[in-house]
Coordinates of C-alpha atoms in Angstrom, one line a residue:
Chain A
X76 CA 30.2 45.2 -52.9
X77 CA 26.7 45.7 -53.8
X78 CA 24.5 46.7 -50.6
X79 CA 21.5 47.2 -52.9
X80 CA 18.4 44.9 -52.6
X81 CA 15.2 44.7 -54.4
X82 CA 12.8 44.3 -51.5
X83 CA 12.5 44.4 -47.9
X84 CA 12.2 40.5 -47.7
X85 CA 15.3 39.7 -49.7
X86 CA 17.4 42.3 -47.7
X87 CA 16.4 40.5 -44.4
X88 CA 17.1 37.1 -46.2
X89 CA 19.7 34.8 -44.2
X90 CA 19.4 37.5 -41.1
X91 CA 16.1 36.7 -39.1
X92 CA 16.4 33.9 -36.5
X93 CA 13.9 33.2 -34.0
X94 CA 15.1 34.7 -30.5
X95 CA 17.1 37.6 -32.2
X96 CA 18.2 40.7 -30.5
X97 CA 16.9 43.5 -33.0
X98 CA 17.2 47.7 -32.6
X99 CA 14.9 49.9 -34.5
X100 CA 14.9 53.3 -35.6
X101 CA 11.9 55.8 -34.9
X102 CA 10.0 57.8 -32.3
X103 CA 6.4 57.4 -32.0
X104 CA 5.1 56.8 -36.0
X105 CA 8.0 59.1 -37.0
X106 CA 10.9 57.5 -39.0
X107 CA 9.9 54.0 -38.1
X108 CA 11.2 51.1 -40.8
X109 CA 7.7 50.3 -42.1
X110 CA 8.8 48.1 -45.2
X111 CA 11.3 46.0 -42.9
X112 CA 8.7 46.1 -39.5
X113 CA 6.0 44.1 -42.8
X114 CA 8.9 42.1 -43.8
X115 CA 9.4 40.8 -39.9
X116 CA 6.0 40.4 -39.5
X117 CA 5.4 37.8 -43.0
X118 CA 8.8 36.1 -41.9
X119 CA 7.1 35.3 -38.9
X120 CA 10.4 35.0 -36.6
X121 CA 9.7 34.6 -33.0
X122 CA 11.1 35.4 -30.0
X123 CA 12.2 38.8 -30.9
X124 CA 13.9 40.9 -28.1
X125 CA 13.1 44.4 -30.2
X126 CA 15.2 48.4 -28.2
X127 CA 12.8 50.8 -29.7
X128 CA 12.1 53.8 -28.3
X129 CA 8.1 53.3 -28.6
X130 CA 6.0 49.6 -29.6
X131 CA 4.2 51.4 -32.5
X132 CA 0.4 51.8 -32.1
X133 CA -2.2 48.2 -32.1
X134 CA -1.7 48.4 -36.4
X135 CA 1.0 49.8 -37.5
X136 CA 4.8 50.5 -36.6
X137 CA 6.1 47.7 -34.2
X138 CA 3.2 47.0 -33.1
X139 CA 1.9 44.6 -35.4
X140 CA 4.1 42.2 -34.2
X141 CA 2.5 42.2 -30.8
X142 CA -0.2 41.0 -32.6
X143 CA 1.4 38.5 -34.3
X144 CA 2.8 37.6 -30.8
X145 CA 6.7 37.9 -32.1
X146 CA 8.4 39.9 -29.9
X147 CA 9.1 38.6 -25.8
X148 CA 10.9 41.2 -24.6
X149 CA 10.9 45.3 -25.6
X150 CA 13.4 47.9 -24.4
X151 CA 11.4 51.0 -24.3
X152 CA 11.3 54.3 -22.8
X153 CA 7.6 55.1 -23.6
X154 CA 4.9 52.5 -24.8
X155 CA 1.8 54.8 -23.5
X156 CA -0.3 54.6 -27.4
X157 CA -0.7 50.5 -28.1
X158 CA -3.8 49.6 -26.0
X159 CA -2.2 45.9 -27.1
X160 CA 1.1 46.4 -25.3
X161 CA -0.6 46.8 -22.4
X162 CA -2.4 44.0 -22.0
X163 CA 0.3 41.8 -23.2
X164 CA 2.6 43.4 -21.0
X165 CA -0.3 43.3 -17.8
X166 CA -1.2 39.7 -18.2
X167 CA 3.0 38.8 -18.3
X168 CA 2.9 37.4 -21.6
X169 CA 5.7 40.5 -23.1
X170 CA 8.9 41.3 -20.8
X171 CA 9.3 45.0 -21.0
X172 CA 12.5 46.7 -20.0
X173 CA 12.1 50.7 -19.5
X174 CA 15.1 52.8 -20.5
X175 CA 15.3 56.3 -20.5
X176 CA 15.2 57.8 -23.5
X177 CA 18.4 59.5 -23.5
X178 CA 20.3 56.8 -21.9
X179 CA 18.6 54.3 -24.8
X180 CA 20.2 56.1 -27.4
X181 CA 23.2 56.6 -25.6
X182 CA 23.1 52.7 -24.7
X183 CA 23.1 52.0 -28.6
X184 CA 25.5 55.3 -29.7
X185 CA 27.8 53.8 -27.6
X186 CA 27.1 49.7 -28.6
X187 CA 28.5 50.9 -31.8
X188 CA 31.4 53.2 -30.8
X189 CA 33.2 50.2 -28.6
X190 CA 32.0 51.4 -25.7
X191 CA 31.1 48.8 -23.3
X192 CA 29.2 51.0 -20.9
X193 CA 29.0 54.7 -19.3
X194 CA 28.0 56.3 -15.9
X195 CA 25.2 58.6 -16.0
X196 CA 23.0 60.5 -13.6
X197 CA 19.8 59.8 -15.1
X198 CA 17.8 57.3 -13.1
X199 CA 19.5 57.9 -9.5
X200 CA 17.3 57.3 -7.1
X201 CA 14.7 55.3 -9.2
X202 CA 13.4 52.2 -10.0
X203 CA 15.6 52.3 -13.2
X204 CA 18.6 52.5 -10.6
X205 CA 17.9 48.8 -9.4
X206 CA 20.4 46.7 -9.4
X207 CA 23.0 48.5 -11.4
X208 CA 26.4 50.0 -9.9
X209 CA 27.0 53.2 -8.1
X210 CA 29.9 55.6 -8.5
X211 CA 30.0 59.1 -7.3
X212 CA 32.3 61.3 -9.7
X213 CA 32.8 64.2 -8.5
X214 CA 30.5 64.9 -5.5
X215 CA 27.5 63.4 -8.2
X216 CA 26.0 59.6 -8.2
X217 CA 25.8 58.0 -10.9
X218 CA 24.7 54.3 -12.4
X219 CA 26.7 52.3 -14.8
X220 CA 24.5 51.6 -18.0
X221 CA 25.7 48.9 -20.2
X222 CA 25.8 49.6 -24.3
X223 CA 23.8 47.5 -26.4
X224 CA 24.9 45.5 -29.5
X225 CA 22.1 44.2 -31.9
X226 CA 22.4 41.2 -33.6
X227 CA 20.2 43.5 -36.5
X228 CA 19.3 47.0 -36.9
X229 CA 16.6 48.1 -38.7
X230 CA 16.6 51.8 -40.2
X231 CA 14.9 54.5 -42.1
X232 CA 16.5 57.1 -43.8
X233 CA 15.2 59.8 -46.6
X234 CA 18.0 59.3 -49.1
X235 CA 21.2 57.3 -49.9
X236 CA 23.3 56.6 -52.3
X237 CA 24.5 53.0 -53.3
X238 CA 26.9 53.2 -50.7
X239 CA 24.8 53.4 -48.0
X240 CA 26.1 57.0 -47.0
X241 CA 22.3 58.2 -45.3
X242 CA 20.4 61.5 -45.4
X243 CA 17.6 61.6 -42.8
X244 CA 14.6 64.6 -42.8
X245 CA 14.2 66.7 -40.0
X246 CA 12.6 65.1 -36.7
X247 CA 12.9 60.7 -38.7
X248 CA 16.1 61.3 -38.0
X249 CA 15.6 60.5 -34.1
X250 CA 17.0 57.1 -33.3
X251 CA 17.9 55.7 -36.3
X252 CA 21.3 57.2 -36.5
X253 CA 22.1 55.0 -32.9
X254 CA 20.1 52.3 -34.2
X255 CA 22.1 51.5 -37.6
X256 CA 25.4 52.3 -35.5
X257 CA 24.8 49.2 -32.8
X258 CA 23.6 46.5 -35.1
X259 CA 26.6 43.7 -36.3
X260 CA 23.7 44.0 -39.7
X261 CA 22.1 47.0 -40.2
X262 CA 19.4 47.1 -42.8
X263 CA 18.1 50.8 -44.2
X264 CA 15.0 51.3 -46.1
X265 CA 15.3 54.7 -48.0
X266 CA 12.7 56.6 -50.0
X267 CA 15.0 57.4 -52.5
X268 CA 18.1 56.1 -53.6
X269 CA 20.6 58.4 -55.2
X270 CA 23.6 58.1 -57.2
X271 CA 26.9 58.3 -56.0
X272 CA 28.2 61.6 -56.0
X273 CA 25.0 63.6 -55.7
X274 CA 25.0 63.8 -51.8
X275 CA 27.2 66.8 -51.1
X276 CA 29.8 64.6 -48.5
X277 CA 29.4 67.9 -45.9
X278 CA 25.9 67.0 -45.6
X279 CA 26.1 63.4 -45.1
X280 CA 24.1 62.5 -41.8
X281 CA 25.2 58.5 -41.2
X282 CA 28.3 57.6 -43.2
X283 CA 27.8 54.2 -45.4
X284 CA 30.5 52.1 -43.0
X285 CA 27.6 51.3 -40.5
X286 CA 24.8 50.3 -43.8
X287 CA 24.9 47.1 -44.7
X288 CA 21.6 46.6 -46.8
X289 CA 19.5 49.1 -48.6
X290 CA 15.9 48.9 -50.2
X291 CA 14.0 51.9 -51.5
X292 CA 10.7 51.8 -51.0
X293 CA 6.9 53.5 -50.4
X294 CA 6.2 54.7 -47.1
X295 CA 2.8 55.4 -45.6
X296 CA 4.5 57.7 -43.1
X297 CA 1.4 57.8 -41.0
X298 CA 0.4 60.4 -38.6
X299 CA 0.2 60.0 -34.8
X300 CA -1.6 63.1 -33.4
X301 CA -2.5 65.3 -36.4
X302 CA -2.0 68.7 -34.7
X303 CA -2.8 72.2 -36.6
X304 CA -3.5 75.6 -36.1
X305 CA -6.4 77.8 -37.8
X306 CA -5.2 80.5 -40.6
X307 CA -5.5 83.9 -38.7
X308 CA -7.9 85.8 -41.4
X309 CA -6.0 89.2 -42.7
Chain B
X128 CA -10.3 82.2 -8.2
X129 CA -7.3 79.3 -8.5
X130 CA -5.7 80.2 -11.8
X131 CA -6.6 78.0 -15.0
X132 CA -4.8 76.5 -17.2
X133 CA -3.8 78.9 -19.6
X134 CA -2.7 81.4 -16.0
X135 CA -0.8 78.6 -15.2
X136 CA 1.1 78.2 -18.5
X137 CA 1.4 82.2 -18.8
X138 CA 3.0 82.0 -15.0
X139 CA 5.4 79.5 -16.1
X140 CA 6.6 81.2 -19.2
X141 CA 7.3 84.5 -17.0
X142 CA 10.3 82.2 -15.3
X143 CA 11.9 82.1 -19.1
X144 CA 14.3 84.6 -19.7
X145 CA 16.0 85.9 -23.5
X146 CA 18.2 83.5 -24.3
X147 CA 17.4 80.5 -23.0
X148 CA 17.0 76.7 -24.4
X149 CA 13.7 75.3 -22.6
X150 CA 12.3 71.8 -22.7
X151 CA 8.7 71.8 -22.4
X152 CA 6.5 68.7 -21.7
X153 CA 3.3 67.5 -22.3
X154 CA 0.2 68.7 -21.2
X155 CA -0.3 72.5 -19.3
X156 CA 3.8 72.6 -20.4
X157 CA 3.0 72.6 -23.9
X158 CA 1.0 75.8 -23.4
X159 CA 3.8 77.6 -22.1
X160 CA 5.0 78.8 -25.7
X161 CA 2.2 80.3 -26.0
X162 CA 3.1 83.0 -23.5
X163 CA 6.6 83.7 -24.0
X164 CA 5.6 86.6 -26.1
X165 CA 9.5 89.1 -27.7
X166 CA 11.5 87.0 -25.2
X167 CA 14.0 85.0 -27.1
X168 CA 13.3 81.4 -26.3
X169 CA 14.5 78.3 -28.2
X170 CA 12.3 75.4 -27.8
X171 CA 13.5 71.8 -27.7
X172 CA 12.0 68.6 -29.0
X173 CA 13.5 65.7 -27.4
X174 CA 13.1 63.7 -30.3
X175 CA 16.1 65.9 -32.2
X176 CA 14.7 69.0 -32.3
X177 CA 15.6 72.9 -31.4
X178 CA 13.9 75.8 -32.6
X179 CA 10.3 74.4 -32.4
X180 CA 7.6 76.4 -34.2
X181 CA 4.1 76.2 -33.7
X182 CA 1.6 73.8 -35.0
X183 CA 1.1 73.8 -39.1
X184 CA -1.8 75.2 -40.6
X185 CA -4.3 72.6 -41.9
X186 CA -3.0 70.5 -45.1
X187 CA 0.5 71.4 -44.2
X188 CA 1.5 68.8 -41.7
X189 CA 4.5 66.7 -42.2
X190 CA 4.8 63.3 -41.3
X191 CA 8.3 63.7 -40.6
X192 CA 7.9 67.1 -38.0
X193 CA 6.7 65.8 -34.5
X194 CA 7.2 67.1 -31.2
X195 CA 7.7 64.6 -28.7
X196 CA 4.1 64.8 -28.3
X197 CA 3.7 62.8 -31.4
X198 CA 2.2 66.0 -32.8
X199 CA 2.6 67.7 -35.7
X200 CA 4.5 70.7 -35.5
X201 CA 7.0 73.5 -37.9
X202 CA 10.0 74.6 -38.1
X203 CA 11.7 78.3 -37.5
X204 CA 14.4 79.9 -39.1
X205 CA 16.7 79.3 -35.9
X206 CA 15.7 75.1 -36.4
X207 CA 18.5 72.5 -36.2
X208 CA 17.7 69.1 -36.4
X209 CA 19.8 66.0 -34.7
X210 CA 19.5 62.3 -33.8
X211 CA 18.3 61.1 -30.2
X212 CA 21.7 60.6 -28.5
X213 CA 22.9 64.4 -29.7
X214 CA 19.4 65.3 -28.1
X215 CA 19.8 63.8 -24.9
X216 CA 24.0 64.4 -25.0
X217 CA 22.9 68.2 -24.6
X218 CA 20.0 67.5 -21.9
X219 CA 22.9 65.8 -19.9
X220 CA 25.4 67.8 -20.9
X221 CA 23.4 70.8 -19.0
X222 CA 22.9 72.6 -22.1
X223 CA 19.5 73.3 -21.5
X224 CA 18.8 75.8 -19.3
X225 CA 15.3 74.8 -17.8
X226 CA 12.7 72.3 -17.9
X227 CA 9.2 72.8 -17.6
X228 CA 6.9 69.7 -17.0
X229 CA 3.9 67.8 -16.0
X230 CA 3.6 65.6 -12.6
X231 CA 2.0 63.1 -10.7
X232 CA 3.2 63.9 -7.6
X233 CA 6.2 66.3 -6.0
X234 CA 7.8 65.7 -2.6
X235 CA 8.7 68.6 -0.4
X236 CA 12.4 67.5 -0.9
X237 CA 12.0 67.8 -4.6
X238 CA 11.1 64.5 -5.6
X239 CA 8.9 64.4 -8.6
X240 CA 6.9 61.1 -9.8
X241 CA 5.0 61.5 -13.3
X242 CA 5.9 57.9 -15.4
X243 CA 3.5 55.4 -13.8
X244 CA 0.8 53.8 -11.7
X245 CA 2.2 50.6 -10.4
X246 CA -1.0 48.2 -12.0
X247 CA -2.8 50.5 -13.9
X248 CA -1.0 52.7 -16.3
X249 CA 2.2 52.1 -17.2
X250 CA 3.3 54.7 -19.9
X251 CA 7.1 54.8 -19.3
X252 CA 9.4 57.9 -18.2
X253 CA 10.0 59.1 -21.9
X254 CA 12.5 61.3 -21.8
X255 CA 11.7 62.8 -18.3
X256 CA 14.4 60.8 -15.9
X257 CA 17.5 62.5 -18.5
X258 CA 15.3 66.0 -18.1
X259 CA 15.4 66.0 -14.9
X260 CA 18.8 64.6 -13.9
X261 CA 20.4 67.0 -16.5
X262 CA 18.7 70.4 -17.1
X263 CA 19.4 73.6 -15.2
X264 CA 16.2 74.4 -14.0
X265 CA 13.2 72.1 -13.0
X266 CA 9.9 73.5 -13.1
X267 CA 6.5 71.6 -12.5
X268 CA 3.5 73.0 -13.6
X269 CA 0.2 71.0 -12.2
X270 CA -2.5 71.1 -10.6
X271 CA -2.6 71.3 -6.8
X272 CA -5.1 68.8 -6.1
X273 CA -5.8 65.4 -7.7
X274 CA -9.5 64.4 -9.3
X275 CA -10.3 63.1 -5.4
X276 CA -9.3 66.3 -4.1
X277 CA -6.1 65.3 -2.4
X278 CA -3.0 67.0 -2.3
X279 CA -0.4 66.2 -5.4
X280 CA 2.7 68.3 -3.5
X281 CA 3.4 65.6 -0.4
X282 CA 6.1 65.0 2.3
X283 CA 7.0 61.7 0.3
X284 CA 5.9 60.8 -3.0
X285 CA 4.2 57.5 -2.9
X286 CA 4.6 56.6 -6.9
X287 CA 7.5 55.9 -8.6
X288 CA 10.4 58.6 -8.8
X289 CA 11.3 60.1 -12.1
X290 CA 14.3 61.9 -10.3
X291 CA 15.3 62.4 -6.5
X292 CA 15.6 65.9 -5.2
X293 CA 15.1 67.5 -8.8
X294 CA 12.0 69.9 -8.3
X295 CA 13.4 73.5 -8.3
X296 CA 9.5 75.2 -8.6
X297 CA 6.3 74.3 -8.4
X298 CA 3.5 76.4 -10.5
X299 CA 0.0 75.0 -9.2
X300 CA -3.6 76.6 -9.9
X301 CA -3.1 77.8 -6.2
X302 CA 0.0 80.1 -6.5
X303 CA 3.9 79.2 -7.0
X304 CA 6.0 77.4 -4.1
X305 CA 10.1 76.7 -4.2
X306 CA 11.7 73.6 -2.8
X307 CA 14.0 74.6 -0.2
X308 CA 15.8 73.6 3.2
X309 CA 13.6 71.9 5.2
X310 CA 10.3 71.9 3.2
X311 CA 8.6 74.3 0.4
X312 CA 8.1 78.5 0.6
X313 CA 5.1 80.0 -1.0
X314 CA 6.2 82.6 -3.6
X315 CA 3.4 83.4 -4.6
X316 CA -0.6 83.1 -4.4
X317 CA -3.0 82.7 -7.4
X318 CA -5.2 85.6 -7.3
X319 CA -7.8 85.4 -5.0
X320 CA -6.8 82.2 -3.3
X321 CA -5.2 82.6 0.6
X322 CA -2.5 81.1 2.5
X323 CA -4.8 79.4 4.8
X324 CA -6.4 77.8 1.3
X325 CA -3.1 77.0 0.0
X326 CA -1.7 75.8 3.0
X327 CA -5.0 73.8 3.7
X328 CA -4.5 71.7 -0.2
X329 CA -1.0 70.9 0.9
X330 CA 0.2 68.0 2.9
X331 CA 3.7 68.9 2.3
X332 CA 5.7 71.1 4.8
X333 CA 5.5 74.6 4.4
X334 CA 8.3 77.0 5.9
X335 CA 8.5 80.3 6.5

């Protein structure tokens, strides 16, 4: 069983279809696929129904494929930095369905876990409420959300070995961990890959069962809001 | 004088007691940390975060430490990271003791609206619907008074909900009102500023 691929485009080879159902990893700029985001884009598949927490910004993350005018419909909780999405989304021509961020991840968690759906209180009493079921469980309302299967998820991860077993760094872990579980293929583009046997198995983040492709690769990593502090001087 | 920002944010952070795992949002919120002086706060990040430190020093950002204000940020000796549904599993779960955030609007029944302006800017709730339907304590910190002048705490919001009923405390530039029975109750008064001036910036009911 080799999971190993060469490039971004031949791990996504035989996957893309026009009008696919995709989930991505990342929050904001932060652990976003960038290698298989470029690979999208140059297959040019249309139609894309893309659950990402954010759209990227106008040139980079997801959002170049607003401007290549791939995607119809997002699942977002927060699209606020891509001037693009906007007006896409403003003059009709991009469907947008807002999730809360916790019950996105929890939508896809549970997509991969068998879990057809789960009752939560977030969202009671909103617009986000419309249309779904209520249930009170003990004294509390709640709405049913339904889980979401992907016909693709697309993942980053720091490390992994040839397995697919997946190390993450510190906040890029976010919602790639969901992500890869909910996808039938799940596609992982890693910084590094490692050999078997050098990941201590206690400090495994995403066991290899739910990787199905992985390319190693060079990441721009950009940065949204570059944020620092002055040195206090002794 | 109404109090500015950084009295507001310094207010705010004297509701935080040792011990306790806060959420702060953007804007005024993020502030807050900057006032919590020996008390023993754990900071979360939404985004799979707790144990936020503060912002790097120049050349040491990391691309892959963000708050969930896309900004760059560091980590503490007390810092565990996780993925988004472990985040959000402890927000439900009531783990988090309190939330301080930014608003639109707040209804005197406790009904906040800060994700959108139906037809002109439509950001999206973030993580501020599971905040506010799962942590312990709500706590808006805003100001009183919109650009126009007009009150932001009303009888009934007129934007979009984020949560029903969820407001616990309100921190304004004006002083510090609690949602309760029947309306709000002024805790407090920035210094300066009198009831007759708060009373007069607030549509909302006030009891006694």
């Amino acid at each position: 069983m080799n999971k190993v691929y060469k490039t971004a485009a031949e791990a996504l080879e035989g996957v893309l279809h026009d009008g696919m159902f995709i989930a991505a990893g990342g929050f904001g700029l932060c652990g976003i696929p960038e290698l298989l985001i470029d690979a999208i884009r140059d297959a040019g598949t249309k139609d894309l129904t893309i659950a990402s927490n954010n759209c990227g910004i106008d040139d980079f993350g997801l959002g170049i494929l607003l401007q290549t005018r791939q995607i119809k419909k997002m699942i977002s909780s927060y699209v606020g930095e891509n001037a693009e999405f906007m007006r896409q989304y403003l003059s009709k021509e991009l469907e947008l369905e807002f999730n809360p961020q916790g019950t996105l991840a929890e939508r896809m968690r549970a997509g991969g876990s068998g879990i057809a759906g789960f009752y939560t209180r977030t969202g009671v009493g909103t617009l986000i409420a419309e249309g779904k079921e209520h249930k009170d469980f003990d004294g509390q309302t709640h709405i049913l959300e339904r889980s979401i299967v992907a016909d693709l998820a697309i993942v980053k991860a720091w490390k992994a070995d040839d397995t697919g077993n997946l190390v993450f760094r510190k906040t890029a872990r976010n919602f790639n961990p969901p992500a890869a579980m909910c996808g039938k293929i799940c596609v992982v583009e890693v910084e590094e890959i490692v050999p078997r046997g050098s990941i201590d198995p206690d400090q495994i983040h995403l066991p290899g069962i739910y990787v199905h492709r992985i390319i190693q690769g060079t990441h721009e990593k950009r940065i949204e809001q570059r944020t620092t502090r002055k040195k206090e001087s002794a | 004088m109404p109090w500015d920002r950084n009295q507001m944010a310094a207010r705010a952070a004297a509701e935080l007691e040792d011990g306790m795992y806060v959420n702060l949002g953007i804007g005024i919120p993020t502030l807050v940390a900057n006032y919590v002086g020996d008390k023993d706060i754990t900071l979360q990040s939404e985004n799979g975060m707790l144990g936020m430190g503060p912002f790097p020093f120049e050349g040491e950002e990391d691309p892959d430490l963000i708050n969930a204000g896309k900004q760059t940020i560091t980590e503490l000796d007390r810092t565990a990271y996780f993925d988004s549904a472990t985040s959000f599993a402890m927000i439900r779960g009531g783990k988090i003791a309190a939330a301080i955030l930014g608003a639109m609007e707040v209804a005197e029944n406790g009904d906040l609206a800060n994700w959108m302006i139906p037809g002109k800017l439509i950001k999206g709730m973030g993580g501020a619907m599971d905040l506010v339907a799962g942590v312990g304590r709500v706590i808006v910190v805003m100001d009183h008074t919109n650009k126009a002048g007009d009150s932001k705490i009303l009888r009934e919001c007129t934007l979009p909900l984020t949560g029903k009923g969820v407001v616990d405390r309100i921190i304004t530039n004006l002083g510090v009102l609690d949602v309760v029975d029947g309306g709000l109750k002024i805790v407090e008064l920035a210094d300066g500023i009198s009831e007759d001036e708060l009373r007069n910036a607030t549509q909302a009911t006030i009891v006694t």
